[in-house]
Amino acid sequence: MLTTPSQPFTVSHLNRTVRLLLEDEIGQVWLTGELSNLVLHGSGHWYFSLKDPGAQVRCAMFRGNNRRVAFRPQDGQQVLVQAKLSLYEPRGDYQLVVESMRLFGEGQLQLQLEQLKQRLQAEGLFAQERKRPLPRHPRQIGIITSPTGAAIRDMLQVLARRAPDLPVVLYPSPVQGAEAAPRLLQALEQAWSRAECDVLLIGRGGGALEDLWCFNDERLVRAIAASPIPIVSAVGHETDVSLADFAADLRAPTPSAAAELVSPDLGHRQERLALLARRLERSLRHRLALQQQPLQLLARRLQQQDPLRQLQQRQQGWDRLLARLEQAGQRLPLPAAQRLERLRQRLLAASPAQGLAHQRQRLAQLEHGLVLAAQTQTHRCGQRLALAVARLQDLSPLAILARGYALTYDSQGTLLHSSRQVAEGDEVETRLHEGRLRLKVLKRLA
């Protein structure tokens, strides 16, 4: 299309011609870039720029199209747009008329994550009332993570320091990549079927959102929420959050923190055992004293109602009466004296002395039964106290040392698990059941 000095273009004609050329020749394009200078106009239209490190282009997205956008745009977001190339004729500005927009790269992952989180949350999968408390004294701990990552080393170091006698079972699984989520699910199912652990730790070290994505897998998240064994999630660093954290019974900021949360401290456990032993001893002594009180009360009542003393007092009364009768009989005539003799014989026949032997025998039987009952009760309480103390001693970590085991530390006080932790010539310290030994490594055998 040629122009001449006699037939020049007007500016409007030029801009219209350029717009039609752009729309007809190039038409619709897909474009990715960073949102910049975003204006959400009161009319409902959006105006912004898309830029990369080397250039930028102005864009407009009208109300009818932007209503279909599934997220709220912000400056700095990476987006993928479908647009028509055009020209804004009044100013002659080259621009894109955007018809659709979605997040690009990590932004798209973040959108998917938020949508899945809202759906699972609406189902009540993350509700606080579904979560269970962790066992205070687990007998065995299970860890689901990579066997070669930094997370397993950090967790084992913490567990060795805090609870060296606590068994740990590793259920190995990759924690990154396409195969990670199915393998993590298999490890969970293996832990459930074996039912050998009281609590499970699942997680890995930090990384980008793509690296942690397997812990946002819907199947894995649902399995964690439905686990029959309490689960602690330790995915990434403190600022990293995954859906596994919301589904687990407890979320730890790091793998090391997870190991601390599930492991009771050895020193604290020893103090606790000693305290329980003292409380049990006081309780048994108090109970024994309470059970002895009725026996002591019965003994005092028996002393107060002693049949022997009562018989002795009655015997003294009969003796006085008999003496008085004899004195009176000496002063009476013969018939009266005979009657008095008959009365004396009847009095002797009714004397308590006849039943005194039987009462003494009965008294001896009661005393013997009382002593036997006190001895039996004391023996039973002593047996219970000895049994309880023996159980406490069996639970003590020191009992393990008494069976011939030993703990060996390096010069910094770190517990040794392998001969590779020391070199020839190093000094180590070994703790036995009674005392400690300072040794020098002459040769490392393996």
XYZ file of C-alpha atoms in Angstrom:
446
model
C 0.000 0.000 0.000
C 1.789 3.128 -1.261
C 1.311 6.718 -0.204
C 2.235 9.917 -2.058
C 2.653 13.513 -1.001
C -0.659 14.208 -2.690
C -2.384 11.277 -0.895
C -0.743 10.892 2.524
C -2.019 8.693 5.417
C -3.676 10.268 8.342
C -2.407 9.086 11.724
C -5.669 7.269 12.387
C -5.475 5.579 9.003
C -1.899 4.486 9.671
C -2.651 3.069 13.110
C -5.724 1.249 11.795
C -3.693 -0.228 8.946
C -0.931 -1.383 11.310
C -3.490 -2.909 13.688
C -5.116 -4.895 10.911
C -1.732 -6.091 9.659
C -0.722 -7.247 13.136
C -4.026 -8.993 13.790
C -4.213 -10.619 10.352
C -0.576 -11.568 9.808
C 0.424 -12.694 13.344
C -2.896 -13.129 15.090
C -3.041 -15.303 18.212
C 0.117 -16.152 20.184
C 1.112 -18.003 23.388
C 3.475 -15.987 25.517
C 5.165 -16.433 28.896
C 6.568 -13.642 31.028
C 6.539 -11.870 34.381
C 3.579 -9.714 35.417
C 4.490 -6.047 35.969
C 2.668 -2.717 36.474
C -0.626 -4.544 37.088
C -3.705 -2.309 37.289
C -7.086 -3.831 38.212
C -9.363 -1.136 36.831
C -12.700 -0.272 38.378
C -14.373 -1.185 35.101
C -13.272 -4.788 35.644
C -10.556 -4.706 32.953
C -6.900 -5.542 33.744
C -3.939 -3.612 32.355
C -0.366 -4.828 32.848
C 2.970 -5.529 31.195
C 4.676 -8.823 30.481
C 8.440 -8.712 30.688
C 11.580 -10.801 30.595
C 15.190 -9.696 31.244
C 15.443 -8.086 27.806
C 12.072 -6.557 26.887
C 8.468 -5.919 27.843
C 5.086 -5.583 26.130
C 1.877 -3.884 27.208
C -1.214 -6.058 27.683
C -4.925 -5.652 28.274
C -7.344 -8.313 29.513
C -11.004 -7.383 29.391
C -13.595 -8.243 31.990
C -15.281 -10.997 30.034
C -12.009 -12.948 29.783
C -10.406 -12.283 33.178
C -13.406 -13.710 35.026
C -12.191 -17.162 33.980
C -8.737 -16.757 35.610
C -8.411 -19.238 38.530
C -6.027 -17.148 40.654
C -5.548 -13.532 41.746
C -2.719 -12.004 39.696
C 0.126 -10.132 41.374
C 3.250 -8.369 40.168
C 6.175 -10.752 39.900
C 4.179 -13.869 38.988
C 5.291 -15.949 36.024
C 2.287 -16.506 33.771
C 1.413 -18.143 30.465
C -1.077 -16.163 28.345
C -2.972 -16.691 25.107
C -3.389 -13.343 23.334
C -3.983 -11.545 20.069
C -1.413 -9.108 18.805
C -2.963 -5.674 18.279
C -2.445 -1.930 18.390
C -4.181 0.648 20.558
C -5.033 3.162 17.833
C -5.583 6.363 19.900
C -1.977 6.259 21.172
C -0.359 4.044 18.595
C 0.716 1.623 21.330
C 1.576 -1.925 20.321
C -0.122 -4.306 22.744
C -1.487 -7.793 23.430
C -5.186 -8.435 24.051
C -5.049 -11.375 26.496
C -7.812 -13.966 26.279
C -6.615 -16.511 28.881
C -4.004 -16.629 31.663
C -2.595 -19.253 33.984
C 0.405 -19.589 36.272
C 3.585 -20.910 34.749
C 6.220 -23.232 36.285
C 6.306 -23.179 40.098
C 3.330 -20.886 40.199
C 1.254 -23.571 38.504
C 2.421 -26.113 41.088
C 1.519 -23.715 43.876
C -1.952 -23.294 42.436
C -2.450 -27.064 42.208
C -1.219 -27.426 45.772
C -3.639 -24.815 47.087
C -6.602 -26.327 45.228
C -5.839 -29.844 46.563
C -5.331 -28.472 50.080
C -8.724 -26.747 50.055
C -10.447 -29.901 48.790
C -8.877 -32.188 51.417
C -9.463 -29.632 54.145
C -13.151 -29.473 53.219
C -13.303 -33.252 53.723
C -11.982 -32.822 57.280
C -8.737 -34.645 56.531
C -6.663 -32.062 58.403
C -9.031 -31.635 61.377
C -7.306 -31.370 64.743
C -9.654 -33.864 66.386
C -8.392 -36.590 64.028
C -4.841 -36.287 65.329
C -3.556 -38.641 68.034
C -1.016 -37.996 70.805
C 2.444 -39.510 70.416
C 3.497 -42.335 72.787
C 5.474 -40.973 75.744
C 7.796 -43.978 75.902
C 7.955 -45.686 72.487
C 9.461 -49.170 72.394
C 10.644 -48.812 68.765
C 10.711 -45.977 66.210
C 10.267 -46.279 62.435
C 11.773 -43.827 59.917
C 10.582 -43.525 56.315
C 13.129 -41.608 54.249
C 16.067 -42.001 51.889
C 18.840 -44.190 53.373
C 21.516 -41.929 51.835
C 20.156 -38.457 52.608
C 21.224 -35.978 55.250
C 17.870 -36.331 57.034
C 18.500 -39.929 58.197
C 21.964 -39.015 59.493
C 20.594 -36.069 61.458
C 17.779 -38.131 62.991
C 20.050 -41.040 63.965
C 22.542 -38.672 65.616
C 19.797 -37.110 67.727
C 18.354 -40.512 68.695
C 21.821 -41.872 69.601
C 22.418 -38.900 71.878
C 19.017 -38.803 73.571
C 18.020 -42.486 73.668
C 20.885 -44.833 72.697
C 18.937 -47.920 73.801
C 15.855 -47.113 71.671
C 15.624 -49.420 68.588
C 15.143 -47.748 65.187
C 13.769 -49.386 62.012
C 14.434 -47.768 58.608
C 11.897 -48.205 55.811
C 13.931 -46.923 52.843
C 12.313 -44.978 50.011
C 13.296 -42.303 47.499
C 12.034 -38.863 48.519
C 12.250 -37.068 45.188
C 11.156 -37.766 41.626
C 8.289 -39.524 39.872
C 8.748 -42.828 41.768
C 8.972 -41.242 45.214
C 5.250 -41.066 46.087
C 4.438 -44.746 45.218
C 7.558 -45.935 47.052
C 6.729 -43.845 50.126
C 3.257 -45.364 50.100
C 4.767 -48.879 49.922
C 7.041 -48.095 52.870
C 4.031 -46.940 54.910
C 2.108 -50.119 54.105
C 5.146 -52.213 55.048
C 5.366 -50.469 58.425
C 1.655 -51.092 59.029
C 1.816 -54.789 58.118
C 4.867 -55.447 60.299
C 3.370 -53.486 63.238
C 6.723 -53.303 65.002
C 6.921 -49.571 65.746
C 4.955 -47.311 68.086
C 5.526 -44.127 66.037
C 6.709 -43.329 62.482
C 8.802 -40.407 61.184
C 8.438 -39.500 57.495
C 10.300 -36.743 55.696
C 13.469 -35.435 54.089
C 15.699 -32.360 53.991
C 14.804 -29.053 52.372
C 14.523 -28.246 48.671
C 12.482 -26.482 46.007
C 8.757 -27.021 45.656
C 9.363 -29.523 42.843
C 11.769 -31.490 45.064
C 9.189 -31.781 47.850
C 6.249 -32.448 45.535
C 5.938 -36.178 46.335
C 4.827 -35.222 49.875
C 1.835 -33.419 48.304
C 0.644 -36.564 46.492
C -3.046 -37.089 47.278
C -2.733 -40.862 47.784
C 0.164 -40.445 50.200
C -1.573 -37.652 52.124
C -4.719 -39.762 52.549
C -2.624 -42.748 53.688
C -0.859 -40.620 56.332
C -4.206 -39.363 57.654
C -5.564 -42.939 57.861
C -2.433 -44.505 59.384
C -3.072 -46.838 62.372
C 0.349 -45.784 63.737
C 0.931 -42.158 64.852
C 3.032 -40.242 62.295
C 5.358 -37.245 62.654
C 5.984 -35.346 59.402
C 9.381 -33.657 58.974
C 9.524 -32.404 55.382
C 12.142 -29.806 54.493
C 13.233 -26.880 56.608
C 11.116 -24.839 59.004
C 9.669 -22.639 56.225
C 8.763 -25.581 53.951
C 5.175 -26.798 54.255
C 3.641 -29.833 52.541
C 0.216 -31.468 52.675
C 1.832 -34.379 54.541
C 2.473 -31.917 57.402
C -1.252 -31.127 57.637
C -2.307 -34.797 57.520
C 0.241 -36.098 60.052
C -0.495 -36.303 63.778
C 2.344 -33.851 64.414
C 4.471 -31.606 62.186
C 8.147 -31.094 63.060
C 10.064 -28.104 61.596
C 13.098 -30.266 60.699
C 14.056 -33.978 60.721
C 16.287 -33.391 63.766
C 13.410 -31.773 65.640
C 11.206 -34.769 64.782
C 13.752 -37.136 66.361
C 13.797 -35.009 69.522
C 9.998 -34.971 69.723
C 9.654 -38.780 69.745
C 12.691 -39.737 71.876
C 12.659 -39.442 75.676
C 15.953 -38.124 77.036
C 18.098 -40.833 78.733
C 19.001 -38.671 81.720
C 15.395 -37.621 82.195
C 14.262 -41.261 82.050
C 16.806 -42.270 84.708
C 15.636 -39.455 86.980
C 12.043 -40.459 86.329
C 12.734 -44.099 87.201
C 14.479 -43.094 90.419
C 11.569 -40.831 91.332
C 9.049 -43.587 90.626
C 11.071 -46.027 92.735
C 11.051 -43.606 95.686
C 7.338 -42.940 95.283
C 6.597 -46.669 95.088
C 8.640 -47.369 98.224
C 6.856 -44.595 100.151
C 3.488 -45.841 98.907
C 4.180 -49.415 99.985
C 5.473 -48.319 103.377
C 2.403 -46.151 103.874
C 0.107 -48.983 102.836
C 1.886 -51.386 105.173
C 1.499 -48.916 108.031
C -2.211 -48.541 107.288
C -2.672 -52.303 107.307
C -0.787 -52.611 110.609
C -3.068 -50.071 112.332
C -6.083 -52.460 112.628
C -3.774 -55.150 114.037
C -2.406 -52.748 116.643
C -5.936 -51.654 117.533
C -7.023 -55.279 117.957
C -3.990 -55.932 120.152
C -4.874 -53.015 122.458
C -8.490 -54.159 122.666
C -7.337 -57.678 123.485
C -5.136 -56.354 126.277
C -8.027 -54.320 127.679
C -10.361 -57.351 127.572
C -7.776 -59.932 128.713
C -9.784 -62.940 130.062
C -6.895 -63.903 132.309
C -6.979 -60.594 134.150
C -10.755 -60.800 134.541
C -10.464 -64.360 135.902
C -7.769 -63.281 138.335
C -9.926 -60.449 139.631
C -12.902 -62.784 140.083
C -10.675 -65.362 141.790
C -9.584 -62.752 144.285
C -13.243 -61.910 144.995
C -14.151 -65.571 145.563
C -11.157 -66.004 147.824
C -12.260 -63.078 149.992
C -15.828 -64.417 150.208
C -14.569 -67.899 151.084
C -12.363 -66.514 153.846
C -15.279 -64.601 155.304
C -17.447 -67.727 155.242
C -14.808 -69.778 157.030
C -14.475 -67.139 159.698
C -18.266 -67.038 160.169
C -18.493 -70.890 160.302
C -16.115 -71.086 163.221
C -18.482 -68.978 165.263
C -21.700 -70.937 164.392
C -23.126 -74.087 166.094
C -22.618 -77.470 164.434
C -25.751 -77.587 162.164
C -25.048 -74.145 160.940
C -21.423 -75.118 160.449
C -22.483 -78.081 158.330
C -24.661 -75.898 156.166
C -21.810 -73.492 155.870
C -19.494 -76.340 154.746
C -21.994 -77.380 152.097
C -22.165 -73.796 150.873
C -18.384 -73.642 150.808
C -18.227 -76.810 148.704
C -20.795 -75.395 146.297
C -18.840 -72.172 146.150
C -15.655 -74.081 145.331
C -17.472 -76.013 142.626
C -18.629 -72.728 141.033
C -15.183 -71.149 141.330
C -13.719 -69.644 138.115
C -10.571 -71.659 138.741
C -12.225 -74.605 137.016
C -12.441 -72.727 133.696
C -9.200 -70.862 134.082
C -7.136 -73.477 132.210
C -9.586 -73.436 129.290
C -9.532 -69.634 129.151
C -5.736 -69.623 129.238
C -5.631 -72.062 126.316
C -8.082 -69.893 124.359
C -6.007 -66.807 125.102
C -2.848 -68.530 123.822
C -4.630 -69.476 120.577
C -5.776 -65.887 120.007
C -2.300 -64.507 120.635
C -0.776 -67.032 118.222
C -3.341 -66.189 115.498
C -2.718 -62.466 115.920
C 1.057 -62.849 115.571
C 0.666 -65.177 112.569
C -1.686 -62.719 110.781
C 0.738 -59.825 111.342
C 3.677 -61.852 110.026
C 1.735 -62.998 106.938
C 0.637 -59.459 106.049
C 4.157 -58.088 106.552
C 5.596 -60.850 104.339
C 3.110 -60.131 101.539
C 3.851 -56.396 101.556
C 7.584 -57.118 101.531
C 7.172 -59.409 98.506
C 5.220 -56.715 96.608
C 7.870 -54.124 97.405
C 10.679 -56.442 96.241
C 8.805 -57.293 93.018
C 8.163 -53.635 92.209
C 11.806 -52.688 92.839
C 12.940 -55.599 90.630
C 10.668 -54.421 87.797
C 12.044 -50.895 88.040
C 15.596 -52.235 87.948
C 14.795 -54.316 84.830
C 13.537 -51.178 83.063
C 16.632 -49.154 83.955
C 19.214 -48.656 81.167
C 21.874 -49.423 83.793
C 20.599 -53.016 83.930
C 21.786 -53.468 80.351
C 25.309 -52.573 81.474
C 25.028 -55.042 84.337
C 24.644 -57.874 81.811
C 28.111 -57.235 80.432
C 27.464 -54.536 77.859
C 29.454 -51.312 77.716
C 29.141 -47.809 76.186
C 32.191 -46.309 74.475
C 32.664 -42.574 73.842
C 35.326 -40.631 71.912
C 37.350 -37.804 73.425
C 34.492 -35.322 72.762
C 31.991 -37.516 74.623
C 30.168 -38.753 71.502
C 28.756 -42.280 71.724
C 30.543 -44.610 69.251
C 28.539 -46.894 66.970
C 31.300 -47.957 64.536
C 35.055 -48.544 64.618
C 35.291 -46.131 61.699
C 34.543 -43.234 64.059
C 38.051 -43.500 65.631
C 41.606 -43.861 64.373
C 44.569 -45.766 65.738
C 46.122 -43.889 68.626
C 42.868 -42.149 69.664
C 41.859 -42.210 73.295
C 38.360 -43.448 74.132
C 36.393 -43.864 77.350
C 34.339 -46.978 78.131
C 31.532 -46.991 80.678
C 30.927 -50.319 82.450
C 28.290 -51.291 84.974
C 30.708 -50.239 87.722
C 33.169 -47.523 86.805
C 34.790 -46.211 83.629
C 37.965 -47.065 81.704
C 40.120 -44.749 79.579
C 41.619 -46.764 76.711
C 43.869 -46.129 73.737
C 43.101 -47.609 70.314
C 46.080 -49.761 69.277
C 44.556 -51.233 66.161
C 41.236 -50.937 64.390
C 40.116 -54.467 63.426
C 37.186 -53.569 61.157
